[in-house]
PDB file of C-alpha atoms in Angstrom:
ATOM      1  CA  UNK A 135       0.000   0.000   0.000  1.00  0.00           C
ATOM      2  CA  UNK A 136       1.106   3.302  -1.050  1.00  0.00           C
ATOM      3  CA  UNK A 137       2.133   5.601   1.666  1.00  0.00           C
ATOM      4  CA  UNK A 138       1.540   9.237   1.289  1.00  0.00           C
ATOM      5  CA  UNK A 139       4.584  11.644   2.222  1.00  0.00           C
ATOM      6  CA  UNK A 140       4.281  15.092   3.461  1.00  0.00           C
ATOM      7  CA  UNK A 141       3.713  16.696  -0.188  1.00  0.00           C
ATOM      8  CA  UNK A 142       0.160  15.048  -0.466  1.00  0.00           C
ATOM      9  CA  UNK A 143       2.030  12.753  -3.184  1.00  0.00           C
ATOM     10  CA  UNK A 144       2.133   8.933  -3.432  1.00  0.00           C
ATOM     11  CA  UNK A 145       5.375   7.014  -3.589  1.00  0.00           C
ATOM     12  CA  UNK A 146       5.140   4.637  -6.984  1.00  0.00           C
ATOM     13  CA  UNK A 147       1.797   6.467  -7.882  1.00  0.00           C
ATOM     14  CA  UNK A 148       0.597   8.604 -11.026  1.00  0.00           C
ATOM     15  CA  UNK A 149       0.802  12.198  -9.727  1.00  0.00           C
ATOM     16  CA  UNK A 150       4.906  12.436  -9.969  1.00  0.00           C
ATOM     17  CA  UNK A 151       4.454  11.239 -13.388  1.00  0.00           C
ATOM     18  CA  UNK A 152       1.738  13.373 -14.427  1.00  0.00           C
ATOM     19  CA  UNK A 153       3.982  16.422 -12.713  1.00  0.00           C
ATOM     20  CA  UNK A 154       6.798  15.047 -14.524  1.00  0.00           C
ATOM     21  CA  UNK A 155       5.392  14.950 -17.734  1.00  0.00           C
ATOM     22  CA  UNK A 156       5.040  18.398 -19.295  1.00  0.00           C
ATOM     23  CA  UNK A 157       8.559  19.324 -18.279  1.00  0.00           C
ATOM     24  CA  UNK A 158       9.674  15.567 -19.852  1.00  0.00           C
ATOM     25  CA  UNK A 159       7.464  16.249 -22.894  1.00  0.00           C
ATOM     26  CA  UNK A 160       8.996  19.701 -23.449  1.00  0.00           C
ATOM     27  CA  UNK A 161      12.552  18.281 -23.167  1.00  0.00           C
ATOM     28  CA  UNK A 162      11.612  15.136 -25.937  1.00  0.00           C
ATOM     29  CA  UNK A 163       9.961  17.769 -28.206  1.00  0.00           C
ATOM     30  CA  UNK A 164      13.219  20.159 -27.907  1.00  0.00           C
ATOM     31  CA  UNK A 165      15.447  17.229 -29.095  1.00  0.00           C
ATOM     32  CA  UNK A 166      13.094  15.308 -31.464  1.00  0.00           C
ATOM     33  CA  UNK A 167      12.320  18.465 -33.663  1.00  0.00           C
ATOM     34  CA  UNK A 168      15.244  19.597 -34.642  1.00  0.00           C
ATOM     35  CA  UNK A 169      16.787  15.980 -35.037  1.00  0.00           C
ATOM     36  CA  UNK A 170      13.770  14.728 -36.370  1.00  0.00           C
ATOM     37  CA  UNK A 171      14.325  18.050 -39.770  1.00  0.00           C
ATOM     38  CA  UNK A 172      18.141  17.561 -39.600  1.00  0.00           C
ATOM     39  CA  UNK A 173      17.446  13.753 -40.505  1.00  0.00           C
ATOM     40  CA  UNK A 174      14.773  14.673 -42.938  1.00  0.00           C
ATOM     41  CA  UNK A 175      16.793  17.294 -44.636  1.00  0.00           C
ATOM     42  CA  UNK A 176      19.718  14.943 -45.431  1.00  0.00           C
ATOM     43  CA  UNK A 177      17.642  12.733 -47.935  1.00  0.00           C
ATOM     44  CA  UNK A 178      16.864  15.520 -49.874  1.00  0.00           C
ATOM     45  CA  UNK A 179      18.067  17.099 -52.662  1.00  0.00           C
ATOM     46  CA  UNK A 180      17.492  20.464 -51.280  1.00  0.00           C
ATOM     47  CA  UNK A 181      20.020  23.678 -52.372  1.00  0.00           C
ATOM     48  CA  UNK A 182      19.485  27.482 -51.095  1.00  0.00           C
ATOM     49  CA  UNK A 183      20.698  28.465 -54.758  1.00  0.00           C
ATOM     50  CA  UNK A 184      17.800  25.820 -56.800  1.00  0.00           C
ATOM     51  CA  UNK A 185      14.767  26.998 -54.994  1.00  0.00           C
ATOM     52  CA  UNK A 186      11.526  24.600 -56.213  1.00  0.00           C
ATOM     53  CA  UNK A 187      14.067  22.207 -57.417  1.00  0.00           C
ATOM     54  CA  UNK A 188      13.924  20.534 -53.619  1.00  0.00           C
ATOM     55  CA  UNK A 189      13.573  16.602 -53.559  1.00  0.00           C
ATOM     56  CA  UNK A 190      13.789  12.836 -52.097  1.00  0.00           C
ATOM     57  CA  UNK A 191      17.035  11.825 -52.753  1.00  0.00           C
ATOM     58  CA  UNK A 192      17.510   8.612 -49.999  1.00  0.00           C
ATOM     59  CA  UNK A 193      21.445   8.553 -49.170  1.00  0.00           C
ATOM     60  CA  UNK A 194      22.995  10.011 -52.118  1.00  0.00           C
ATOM     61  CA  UNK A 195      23.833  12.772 -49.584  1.00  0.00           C
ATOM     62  CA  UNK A 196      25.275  10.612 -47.329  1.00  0.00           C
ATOM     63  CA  UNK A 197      27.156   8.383 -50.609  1.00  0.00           C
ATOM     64  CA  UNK A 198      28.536  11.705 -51.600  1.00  0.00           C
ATOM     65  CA  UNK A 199      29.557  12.737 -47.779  1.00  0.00           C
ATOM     66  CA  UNK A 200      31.534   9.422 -47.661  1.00  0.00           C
ATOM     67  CA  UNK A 201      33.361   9.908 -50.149  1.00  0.00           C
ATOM     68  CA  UNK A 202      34.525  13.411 -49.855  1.00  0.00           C
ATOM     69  CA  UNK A 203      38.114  13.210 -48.803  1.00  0.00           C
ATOM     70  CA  UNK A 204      36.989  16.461 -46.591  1.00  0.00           C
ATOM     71  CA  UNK A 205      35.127  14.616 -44.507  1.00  0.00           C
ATOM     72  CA  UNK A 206      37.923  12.228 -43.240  1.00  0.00           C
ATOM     73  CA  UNK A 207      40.498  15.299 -43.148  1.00  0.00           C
ATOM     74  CA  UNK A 208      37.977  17.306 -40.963  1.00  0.00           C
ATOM     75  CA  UNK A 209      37.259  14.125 -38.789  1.00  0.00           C
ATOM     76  CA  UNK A 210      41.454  13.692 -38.452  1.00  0.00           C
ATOM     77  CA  UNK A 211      41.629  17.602 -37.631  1.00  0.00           C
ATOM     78  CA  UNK A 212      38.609  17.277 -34.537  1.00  0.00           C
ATOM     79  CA  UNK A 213      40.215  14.235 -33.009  1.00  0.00           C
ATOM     80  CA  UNK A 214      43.742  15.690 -33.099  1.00  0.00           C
ATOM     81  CA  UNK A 215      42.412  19.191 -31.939  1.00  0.00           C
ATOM     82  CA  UNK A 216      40.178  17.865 -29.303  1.00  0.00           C
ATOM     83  CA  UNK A 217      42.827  15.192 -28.302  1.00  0.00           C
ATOM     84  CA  UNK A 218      45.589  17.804 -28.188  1.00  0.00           C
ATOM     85  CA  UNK A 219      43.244  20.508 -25.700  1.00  0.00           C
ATOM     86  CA  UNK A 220      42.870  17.385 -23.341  1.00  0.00           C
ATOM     87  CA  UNK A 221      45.735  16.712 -22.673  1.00  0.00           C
ATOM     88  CA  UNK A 222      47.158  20.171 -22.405  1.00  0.00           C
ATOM     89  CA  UNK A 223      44.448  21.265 -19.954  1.00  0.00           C
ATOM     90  CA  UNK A 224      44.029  17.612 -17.554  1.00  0.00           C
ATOM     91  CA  UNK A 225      47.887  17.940 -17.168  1.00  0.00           C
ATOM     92  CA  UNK A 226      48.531  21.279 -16.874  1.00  0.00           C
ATOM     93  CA  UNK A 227      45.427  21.846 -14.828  1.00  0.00           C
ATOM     94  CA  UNK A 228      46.490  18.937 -12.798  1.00  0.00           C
ATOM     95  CA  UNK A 229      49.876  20.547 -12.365  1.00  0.00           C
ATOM     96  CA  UNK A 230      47.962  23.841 -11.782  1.00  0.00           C
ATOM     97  CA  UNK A 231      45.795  22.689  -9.373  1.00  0.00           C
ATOM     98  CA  UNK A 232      48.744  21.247  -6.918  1.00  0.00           C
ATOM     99  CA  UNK A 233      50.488  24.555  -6.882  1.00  0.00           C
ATOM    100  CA  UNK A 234      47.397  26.713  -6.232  1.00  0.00           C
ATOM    101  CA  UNK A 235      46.929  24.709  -3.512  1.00  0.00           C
ATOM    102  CA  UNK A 236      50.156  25.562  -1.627  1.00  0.00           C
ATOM    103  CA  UNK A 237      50.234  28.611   0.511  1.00  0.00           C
ATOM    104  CA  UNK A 238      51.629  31.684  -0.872  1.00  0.00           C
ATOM    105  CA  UNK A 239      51.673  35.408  -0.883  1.00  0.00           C
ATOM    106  CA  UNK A 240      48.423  36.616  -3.341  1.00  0.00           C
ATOM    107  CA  UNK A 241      47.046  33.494  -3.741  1.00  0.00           C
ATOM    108  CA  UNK A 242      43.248  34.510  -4.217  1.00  0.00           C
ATOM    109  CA  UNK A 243      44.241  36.851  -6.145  1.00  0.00           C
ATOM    110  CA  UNK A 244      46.465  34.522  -8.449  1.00  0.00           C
ATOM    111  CA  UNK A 245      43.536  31.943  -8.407  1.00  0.00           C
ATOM    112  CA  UNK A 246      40.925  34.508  -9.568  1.00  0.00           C
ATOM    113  CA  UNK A 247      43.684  35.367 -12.435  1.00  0.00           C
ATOM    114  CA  UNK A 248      43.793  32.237 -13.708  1.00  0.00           C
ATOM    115  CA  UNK A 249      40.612  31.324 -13.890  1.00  0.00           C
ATOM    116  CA  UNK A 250      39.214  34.598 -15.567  1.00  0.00           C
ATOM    117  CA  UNK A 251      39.876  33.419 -19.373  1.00  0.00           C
ATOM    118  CA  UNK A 252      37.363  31.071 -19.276  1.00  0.00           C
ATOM    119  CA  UNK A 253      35.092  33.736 -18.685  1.00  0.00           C
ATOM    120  CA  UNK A 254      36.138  35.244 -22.210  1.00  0.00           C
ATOM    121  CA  UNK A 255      33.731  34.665 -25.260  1.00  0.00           C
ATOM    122  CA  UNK A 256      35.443  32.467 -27.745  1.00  0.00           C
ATOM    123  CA  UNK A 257      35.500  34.898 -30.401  1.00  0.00           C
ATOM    124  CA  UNK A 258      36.973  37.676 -28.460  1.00  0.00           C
ATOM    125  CA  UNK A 259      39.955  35.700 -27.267  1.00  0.00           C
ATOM    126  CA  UNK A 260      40.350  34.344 -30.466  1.00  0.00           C
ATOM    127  CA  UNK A 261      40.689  38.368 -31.506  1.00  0.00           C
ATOM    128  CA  UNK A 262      43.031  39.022 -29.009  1.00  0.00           C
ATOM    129  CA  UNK A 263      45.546  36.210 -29.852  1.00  0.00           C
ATOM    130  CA  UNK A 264      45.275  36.923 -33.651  1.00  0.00           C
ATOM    131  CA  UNK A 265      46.239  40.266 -33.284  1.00  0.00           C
ATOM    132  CA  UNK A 266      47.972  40.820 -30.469  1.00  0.00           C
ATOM    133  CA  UNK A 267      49.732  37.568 -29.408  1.00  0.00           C
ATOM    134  CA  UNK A 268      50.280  35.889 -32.739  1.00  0.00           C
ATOM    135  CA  UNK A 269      50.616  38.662 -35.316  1.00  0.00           C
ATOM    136  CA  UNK A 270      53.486  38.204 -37.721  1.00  0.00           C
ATOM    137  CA  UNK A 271      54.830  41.553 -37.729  1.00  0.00           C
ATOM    138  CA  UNK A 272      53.364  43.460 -34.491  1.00  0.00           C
ATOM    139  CA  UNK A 273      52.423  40.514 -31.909  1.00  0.00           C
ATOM    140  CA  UNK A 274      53.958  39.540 -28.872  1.00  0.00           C
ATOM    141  CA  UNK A 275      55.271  36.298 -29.936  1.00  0.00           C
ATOM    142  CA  UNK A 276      57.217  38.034 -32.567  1.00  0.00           C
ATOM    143  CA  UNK A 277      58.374  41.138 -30.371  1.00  0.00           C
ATOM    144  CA  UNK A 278      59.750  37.989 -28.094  1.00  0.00           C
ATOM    145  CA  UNK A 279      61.004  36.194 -31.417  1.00  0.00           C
ATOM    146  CA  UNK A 280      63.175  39.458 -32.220  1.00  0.00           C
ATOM    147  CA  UNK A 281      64.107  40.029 -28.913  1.00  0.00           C
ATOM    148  CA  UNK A 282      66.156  36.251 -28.575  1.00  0.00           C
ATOM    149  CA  UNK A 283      67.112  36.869 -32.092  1.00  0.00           C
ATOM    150  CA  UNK A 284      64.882  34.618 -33.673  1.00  0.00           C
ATOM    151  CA  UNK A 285      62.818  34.855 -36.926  1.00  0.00           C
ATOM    152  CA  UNK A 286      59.315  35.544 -35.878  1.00  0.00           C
ATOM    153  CA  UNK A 287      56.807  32.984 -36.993  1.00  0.00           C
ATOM    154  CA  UNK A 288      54.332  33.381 -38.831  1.00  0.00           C
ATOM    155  CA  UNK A 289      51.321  31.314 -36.852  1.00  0.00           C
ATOM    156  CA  UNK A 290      48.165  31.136 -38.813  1.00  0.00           C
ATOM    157  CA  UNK A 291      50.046  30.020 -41.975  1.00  0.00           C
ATOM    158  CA  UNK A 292      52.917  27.678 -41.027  1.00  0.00           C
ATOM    159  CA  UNK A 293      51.359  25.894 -37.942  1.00  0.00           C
ATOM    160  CA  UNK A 294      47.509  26.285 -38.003  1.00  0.00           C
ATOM    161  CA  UNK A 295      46.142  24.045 -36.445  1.00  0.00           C
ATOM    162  CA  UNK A 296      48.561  24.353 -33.322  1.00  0.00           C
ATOM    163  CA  UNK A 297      47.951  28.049 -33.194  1.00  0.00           C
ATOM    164  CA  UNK A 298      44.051  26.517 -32.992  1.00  0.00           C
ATOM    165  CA  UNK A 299      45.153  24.200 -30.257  1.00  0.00           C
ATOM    166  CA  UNK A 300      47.249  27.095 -28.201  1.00  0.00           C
ATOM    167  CA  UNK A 301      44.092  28.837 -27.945  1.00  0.00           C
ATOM    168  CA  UNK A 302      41.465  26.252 -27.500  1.00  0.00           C
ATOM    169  CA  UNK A 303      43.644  25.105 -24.825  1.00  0.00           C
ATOM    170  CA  UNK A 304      43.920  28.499 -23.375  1.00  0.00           C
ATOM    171  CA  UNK A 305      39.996  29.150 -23.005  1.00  0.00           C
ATOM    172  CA  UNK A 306      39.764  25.460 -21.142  1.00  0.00           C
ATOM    173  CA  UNK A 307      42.486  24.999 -19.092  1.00  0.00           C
ATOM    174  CA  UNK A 308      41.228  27.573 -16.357  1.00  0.00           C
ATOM    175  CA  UNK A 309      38.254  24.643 -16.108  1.00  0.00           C
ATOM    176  CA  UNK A 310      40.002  21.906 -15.687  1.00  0.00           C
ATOM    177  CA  UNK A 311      41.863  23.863 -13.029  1.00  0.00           C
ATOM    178  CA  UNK A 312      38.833  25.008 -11.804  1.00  0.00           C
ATOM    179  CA  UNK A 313      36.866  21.206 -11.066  1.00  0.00           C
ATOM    180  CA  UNK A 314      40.878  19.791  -9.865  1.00  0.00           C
ATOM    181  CA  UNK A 315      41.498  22.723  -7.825  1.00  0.00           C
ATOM    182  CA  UNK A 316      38.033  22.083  -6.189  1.00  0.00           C
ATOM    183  CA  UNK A 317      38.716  18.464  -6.301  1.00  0.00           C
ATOM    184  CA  UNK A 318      42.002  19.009  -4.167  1.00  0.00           C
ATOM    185  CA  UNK A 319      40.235  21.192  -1.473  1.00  0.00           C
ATOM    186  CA  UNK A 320      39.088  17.223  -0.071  1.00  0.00           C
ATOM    187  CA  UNK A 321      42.176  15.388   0.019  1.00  0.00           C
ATOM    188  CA  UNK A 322      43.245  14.463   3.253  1.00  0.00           C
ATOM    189  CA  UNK A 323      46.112  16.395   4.685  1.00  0.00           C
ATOM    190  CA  UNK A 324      46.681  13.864   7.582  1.00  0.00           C
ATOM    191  CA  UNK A 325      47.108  10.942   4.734  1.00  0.00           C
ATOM    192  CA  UNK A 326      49.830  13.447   3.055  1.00  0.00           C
ATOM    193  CA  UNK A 327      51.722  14.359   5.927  1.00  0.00           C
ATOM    194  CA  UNK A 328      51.799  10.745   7.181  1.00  0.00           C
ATOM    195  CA  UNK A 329      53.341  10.143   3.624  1.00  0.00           C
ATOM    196  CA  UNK A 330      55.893  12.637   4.002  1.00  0.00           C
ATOM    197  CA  UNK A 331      56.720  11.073   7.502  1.00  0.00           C
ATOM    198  CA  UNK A 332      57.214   8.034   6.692  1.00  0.00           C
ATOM    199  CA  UNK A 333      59.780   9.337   3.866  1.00  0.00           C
ATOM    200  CA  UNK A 334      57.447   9.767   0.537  1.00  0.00           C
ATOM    201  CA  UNK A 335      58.764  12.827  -1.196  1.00  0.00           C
ATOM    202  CA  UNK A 336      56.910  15.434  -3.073  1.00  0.00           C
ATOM    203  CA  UNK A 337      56.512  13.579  -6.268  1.00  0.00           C
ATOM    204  CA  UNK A 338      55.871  10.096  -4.885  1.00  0.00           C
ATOM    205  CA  UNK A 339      53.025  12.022  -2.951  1.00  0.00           C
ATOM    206  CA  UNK A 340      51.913  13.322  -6.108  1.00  0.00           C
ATOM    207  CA  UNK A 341      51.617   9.877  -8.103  1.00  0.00           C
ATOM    208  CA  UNK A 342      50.289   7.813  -5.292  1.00  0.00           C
ATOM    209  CA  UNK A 343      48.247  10.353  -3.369  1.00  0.00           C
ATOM    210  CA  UNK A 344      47.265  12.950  -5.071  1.00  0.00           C
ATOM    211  CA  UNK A 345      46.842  11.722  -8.676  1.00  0.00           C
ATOM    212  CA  UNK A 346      44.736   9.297  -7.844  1.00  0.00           C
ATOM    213  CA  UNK A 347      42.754  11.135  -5.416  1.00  0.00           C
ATOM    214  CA  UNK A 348      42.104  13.621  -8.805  1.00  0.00           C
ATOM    215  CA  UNK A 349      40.891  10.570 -10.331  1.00  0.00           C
ATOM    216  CA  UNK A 350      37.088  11.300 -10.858  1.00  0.00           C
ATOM    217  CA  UNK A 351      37.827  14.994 -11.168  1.00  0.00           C
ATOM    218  CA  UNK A 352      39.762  14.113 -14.139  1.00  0.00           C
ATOM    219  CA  UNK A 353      37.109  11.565 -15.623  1.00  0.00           C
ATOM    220  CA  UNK A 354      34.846  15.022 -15.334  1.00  0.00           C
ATOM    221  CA  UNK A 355      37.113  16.914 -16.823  1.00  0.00           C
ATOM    222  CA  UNK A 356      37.488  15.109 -19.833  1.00  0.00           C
ATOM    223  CA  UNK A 357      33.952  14.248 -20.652  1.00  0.00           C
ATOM    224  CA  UNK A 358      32.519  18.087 -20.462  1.00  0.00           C
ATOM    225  CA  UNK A 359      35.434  18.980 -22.216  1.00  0.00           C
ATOM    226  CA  UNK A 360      35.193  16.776 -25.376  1.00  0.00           C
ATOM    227  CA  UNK A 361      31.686  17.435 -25.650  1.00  0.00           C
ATOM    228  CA  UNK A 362      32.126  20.804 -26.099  1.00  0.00           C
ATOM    229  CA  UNK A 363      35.381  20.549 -27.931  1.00  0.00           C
ATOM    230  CA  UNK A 364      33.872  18.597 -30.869  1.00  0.00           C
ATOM    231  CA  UNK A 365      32.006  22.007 -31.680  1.00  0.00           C
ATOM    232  CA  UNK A 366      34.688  24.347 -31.422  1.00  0.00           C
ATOM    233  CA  UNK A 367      34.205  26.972 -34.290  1.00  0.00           C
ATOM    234  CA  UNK A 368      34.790  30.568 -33.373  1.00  0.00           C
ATOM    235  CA  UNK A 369      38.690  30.059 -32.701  1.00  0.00           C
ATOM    236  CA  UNK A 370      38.456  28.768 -36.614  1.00  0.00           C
ATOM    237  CA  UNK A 371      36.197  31.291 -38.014  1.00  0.00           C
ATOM    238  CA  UNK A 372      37.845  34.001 -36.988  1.00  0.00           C
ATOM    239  CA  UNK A 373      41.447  33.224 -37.307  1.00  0.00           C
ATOM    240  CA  UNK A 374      42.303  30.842 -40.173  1.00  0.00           C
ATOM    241  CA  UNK A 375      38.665  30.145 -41.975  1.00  0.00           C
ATOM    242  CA  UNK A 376      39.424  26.716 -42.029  1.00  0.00           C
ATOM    243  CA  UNK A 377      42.572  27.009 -43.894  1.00  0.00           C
ATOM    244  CA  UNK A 378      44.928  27.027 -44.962  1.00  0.00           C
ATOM    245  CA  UNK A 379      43.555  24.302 -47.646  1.00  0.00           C
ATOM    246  CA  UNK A 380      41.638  22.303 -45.034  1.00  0.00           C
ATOM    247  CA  UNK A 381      44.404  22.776 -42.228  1.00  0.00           C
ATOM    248  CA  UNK A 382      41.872  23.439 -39.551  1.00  0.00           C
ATOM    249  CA  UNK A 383      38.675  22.331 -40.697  1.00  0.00           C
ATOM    250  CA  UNK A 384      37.066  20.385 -38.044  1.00  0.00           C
ATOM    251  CA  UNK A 385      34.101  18.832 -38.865  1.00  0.00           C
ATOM    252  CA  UNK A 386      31.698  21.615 -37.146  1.00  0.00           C
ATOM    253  CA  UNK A 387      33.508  24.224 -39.490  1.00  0.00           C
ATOM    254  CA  UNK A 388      33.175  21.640 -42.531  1.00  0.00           C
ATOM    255  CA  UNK A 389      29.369  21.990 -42.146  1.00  0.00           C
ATOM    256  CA  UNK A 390      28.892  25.398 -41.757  1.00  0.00           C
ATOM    257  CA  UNK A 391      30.931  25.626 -44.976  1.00  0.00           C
ATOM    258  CA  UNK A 392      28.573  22.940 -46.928  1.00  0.00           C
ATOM    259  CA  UNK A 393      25.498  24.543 -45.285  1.00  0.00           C
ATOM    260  CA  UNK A 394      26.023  28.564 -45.571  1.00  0.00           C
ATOM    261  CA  UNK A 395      29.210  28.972 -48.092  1.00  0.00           C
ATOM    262  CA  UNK A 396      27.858  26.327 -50.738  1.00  0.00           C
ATOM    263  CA  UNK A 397      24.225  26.849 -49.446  1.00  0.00           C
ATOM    264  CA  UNK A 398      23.840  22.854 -49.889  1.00  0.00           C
ATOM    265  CA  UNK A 399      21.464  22.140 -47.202  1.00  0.00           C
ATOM    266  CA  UNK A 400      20.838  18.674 -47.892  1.00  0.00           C
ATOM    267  CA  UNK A 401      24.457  17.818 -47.550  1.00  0.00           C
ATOM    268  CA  UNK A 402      25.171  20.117 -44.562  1.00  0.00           C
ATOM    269  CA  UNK A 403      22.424  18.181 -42.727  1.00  0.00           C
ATOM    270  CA  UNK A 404      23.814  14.638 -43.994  1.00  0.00           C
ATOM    271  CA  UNK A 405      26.919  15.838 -41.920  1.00  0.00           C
ATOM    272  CA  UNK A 406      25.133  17.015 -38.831  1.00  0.00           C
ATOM    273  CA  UNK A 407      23.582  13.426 -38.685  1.00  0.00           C
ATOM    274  CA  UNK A 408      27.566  12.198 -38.976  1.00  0.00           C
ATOM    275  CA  UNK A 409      28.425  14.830 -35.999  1.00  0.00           C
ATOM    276  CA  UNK A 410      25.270  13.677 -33.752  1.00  0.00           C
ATOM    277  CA  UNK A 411      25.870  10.196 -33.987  1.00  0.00           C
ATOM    278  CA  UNK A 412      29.995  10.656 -33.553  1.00  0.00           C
ATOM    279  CA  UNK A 413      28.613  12.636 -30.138  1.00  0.00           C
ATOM    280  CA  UNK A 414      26.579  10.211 -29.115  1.00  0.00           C
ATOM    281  CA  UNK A 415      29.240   7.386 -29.587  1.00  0.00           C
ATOM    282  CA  UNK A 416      31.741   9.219 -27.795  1.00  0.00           C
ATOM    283  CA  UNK A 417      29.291  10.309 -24.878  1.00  0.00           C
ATOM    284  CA  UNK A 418      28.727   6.586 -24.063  1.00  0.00           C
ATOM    285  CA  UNK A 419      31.890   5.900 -24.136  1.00  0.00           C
ATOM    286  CA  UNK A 420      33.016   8.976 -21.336  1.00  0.00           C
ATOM    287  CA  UNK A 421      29.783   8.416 -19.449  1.00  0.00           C
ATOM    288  CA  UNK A 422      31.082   4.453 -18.930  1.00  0.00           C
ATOM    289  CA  UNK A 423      34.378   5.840 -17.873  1.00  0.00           C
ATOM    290  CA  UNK A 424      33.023   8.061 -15.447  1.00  0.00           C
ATOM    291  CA  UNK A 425      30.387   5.974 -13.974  1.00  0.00           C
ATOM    292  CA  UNK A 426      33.581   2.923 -13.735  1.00  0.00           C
ATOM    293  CA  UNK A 427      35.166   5.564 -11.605  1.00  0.00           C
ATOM    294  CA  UNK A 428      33.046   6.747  -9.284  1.00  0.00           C
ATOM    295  CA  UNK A 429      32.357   3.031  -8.568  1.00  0.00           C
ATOM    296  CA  UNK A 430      35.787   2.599  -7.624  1.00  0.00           C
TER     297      UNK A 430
END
């Protein structure tokens, strides 16, 4: 028999559900729709620039996608550029994260510092290091280039995509130092300093106390960031346009260019269907991960 709880509600009954179930319904209809015309518009033959000329066209979109060496260079480009920003930001936020947490003179202030360019929109950081960072003639990479007596280097042409990863990595890695750092606030300070007593030194702390202590922290840490880092298109837009050739065309950038630059809707969506069901395979796989490690 059900047993009712201080709400008026019934534990196991109908009411929760029926409470549940505009809120669920709104959520379904928010994902369906747009999936549900993203799907539809890749079996057609549908271009912005043959209006009326719209029509079924089964997979010949996605036969055409396939075969389009730009696919599998874009696909190459995300997984090195999102593969690169991990491990950039889970180590040197993990590094980061252990010196923040020593006492020092100005530490809130450093900490605050650190953090603040995640709270920078994409596009204007990507600004800033094109033109003031990374500039060939007046940046100050190449004012530091001249002063060592180097040649200064000319980013955005002769190493793209790691001028996209320098960035990328820059906007993230005050996150990852943001969950660790948190993260580190609970280890135990009584397990470390019986460590040090018994004669473990600062780096055999490290790998056998704090590392794994970081564990699920890290797990975190790399699924929100991948998610997010299979979109990344503002850092590309802005600086290099996808080039040079198809340097540092992910495969977020490849569809904008198949969807607004050859106004081939059809095909653009065929690729968004790719992109969704690449997400979805890689969110199973990072929500395994971190579910194995919080069992641990």
């Amino acid at each position: 028999m059900n047993k009712p709880i201080a709400s008026g509600r019934k534990v196991g009954g109908l009411r929760p559900l029926a409470l549940q179930g505009p809120a669920v319904t709104l959520l379904f209809l928010w994902m369906i729709v747009p999936l549900s015309m993203t799907v539809w518009f890749s079996l057609q033959r549908y271009n912005l620039l043959m209006p009326g000329m719209d029509e079924f066209d089964g997979l010949t979109n996605y036969r055409y996608l396939f075969t389009d060496p730009a696919l599998w260079s874009s696909m190459i480009t995300t997984l090195l550029l999102v593969g690169w920003v991990l491990v950039i930001t889970v180590v040197g936020g993990t590094l980061l994260a252990v010196l923040f947490q020593q006492e020092f003179f100005g530490r809130g202030i450093a900490r605050v510092l650190v953090i603040s360019p995640f709270f920078v929109m994409p596009t204007a950081s990507a600004l800033v290091w094109k033109n003031l960072m990374m500039h060939p003639s007046n940046g100050v990479l190449a004012w530091l280039a001249g002063v060592f007596g180097m040649e200064p280097i000319n980013w955005f042409s002769s190493l793209p995509l790691t001028s996209i990863v320098i960035i990328v990595a820059w906007q993230w890695l005050p996150f990852a130092l943001l969950i660790l750092l948190t993260a580190m606030q609970s280890l135990d300070e009584d397990q470390v300093e019986a460590a040090r007593m018994d004669g473990a030194g600062p780096i055999a702390v490290f790998f056998f106390i704090t590392l794994p202590h970081l564990k699920r922290a890290i797990s975190v840490v790399i699924m929100i960031e991948m998610i997010f880092l299979l979109t990344v298109f503002a850092e590309i837009f802005v600086t290099t346009s996808g080039g040079p050739g198809l340097a540092t065309t992910n495969l977020a950038y490849l569809i904008y260019i198949r969807a607004l630059l050859d106004y081939d809707v059809g095909l653009a969506s065929a690729g968004g269907v790719v992109a969704i069901v690449l997400a979805n395979i890689v969110a199973i796989f990072l929500v395994r991960m971190v579910a194995k490690n919080l069992e641990d």
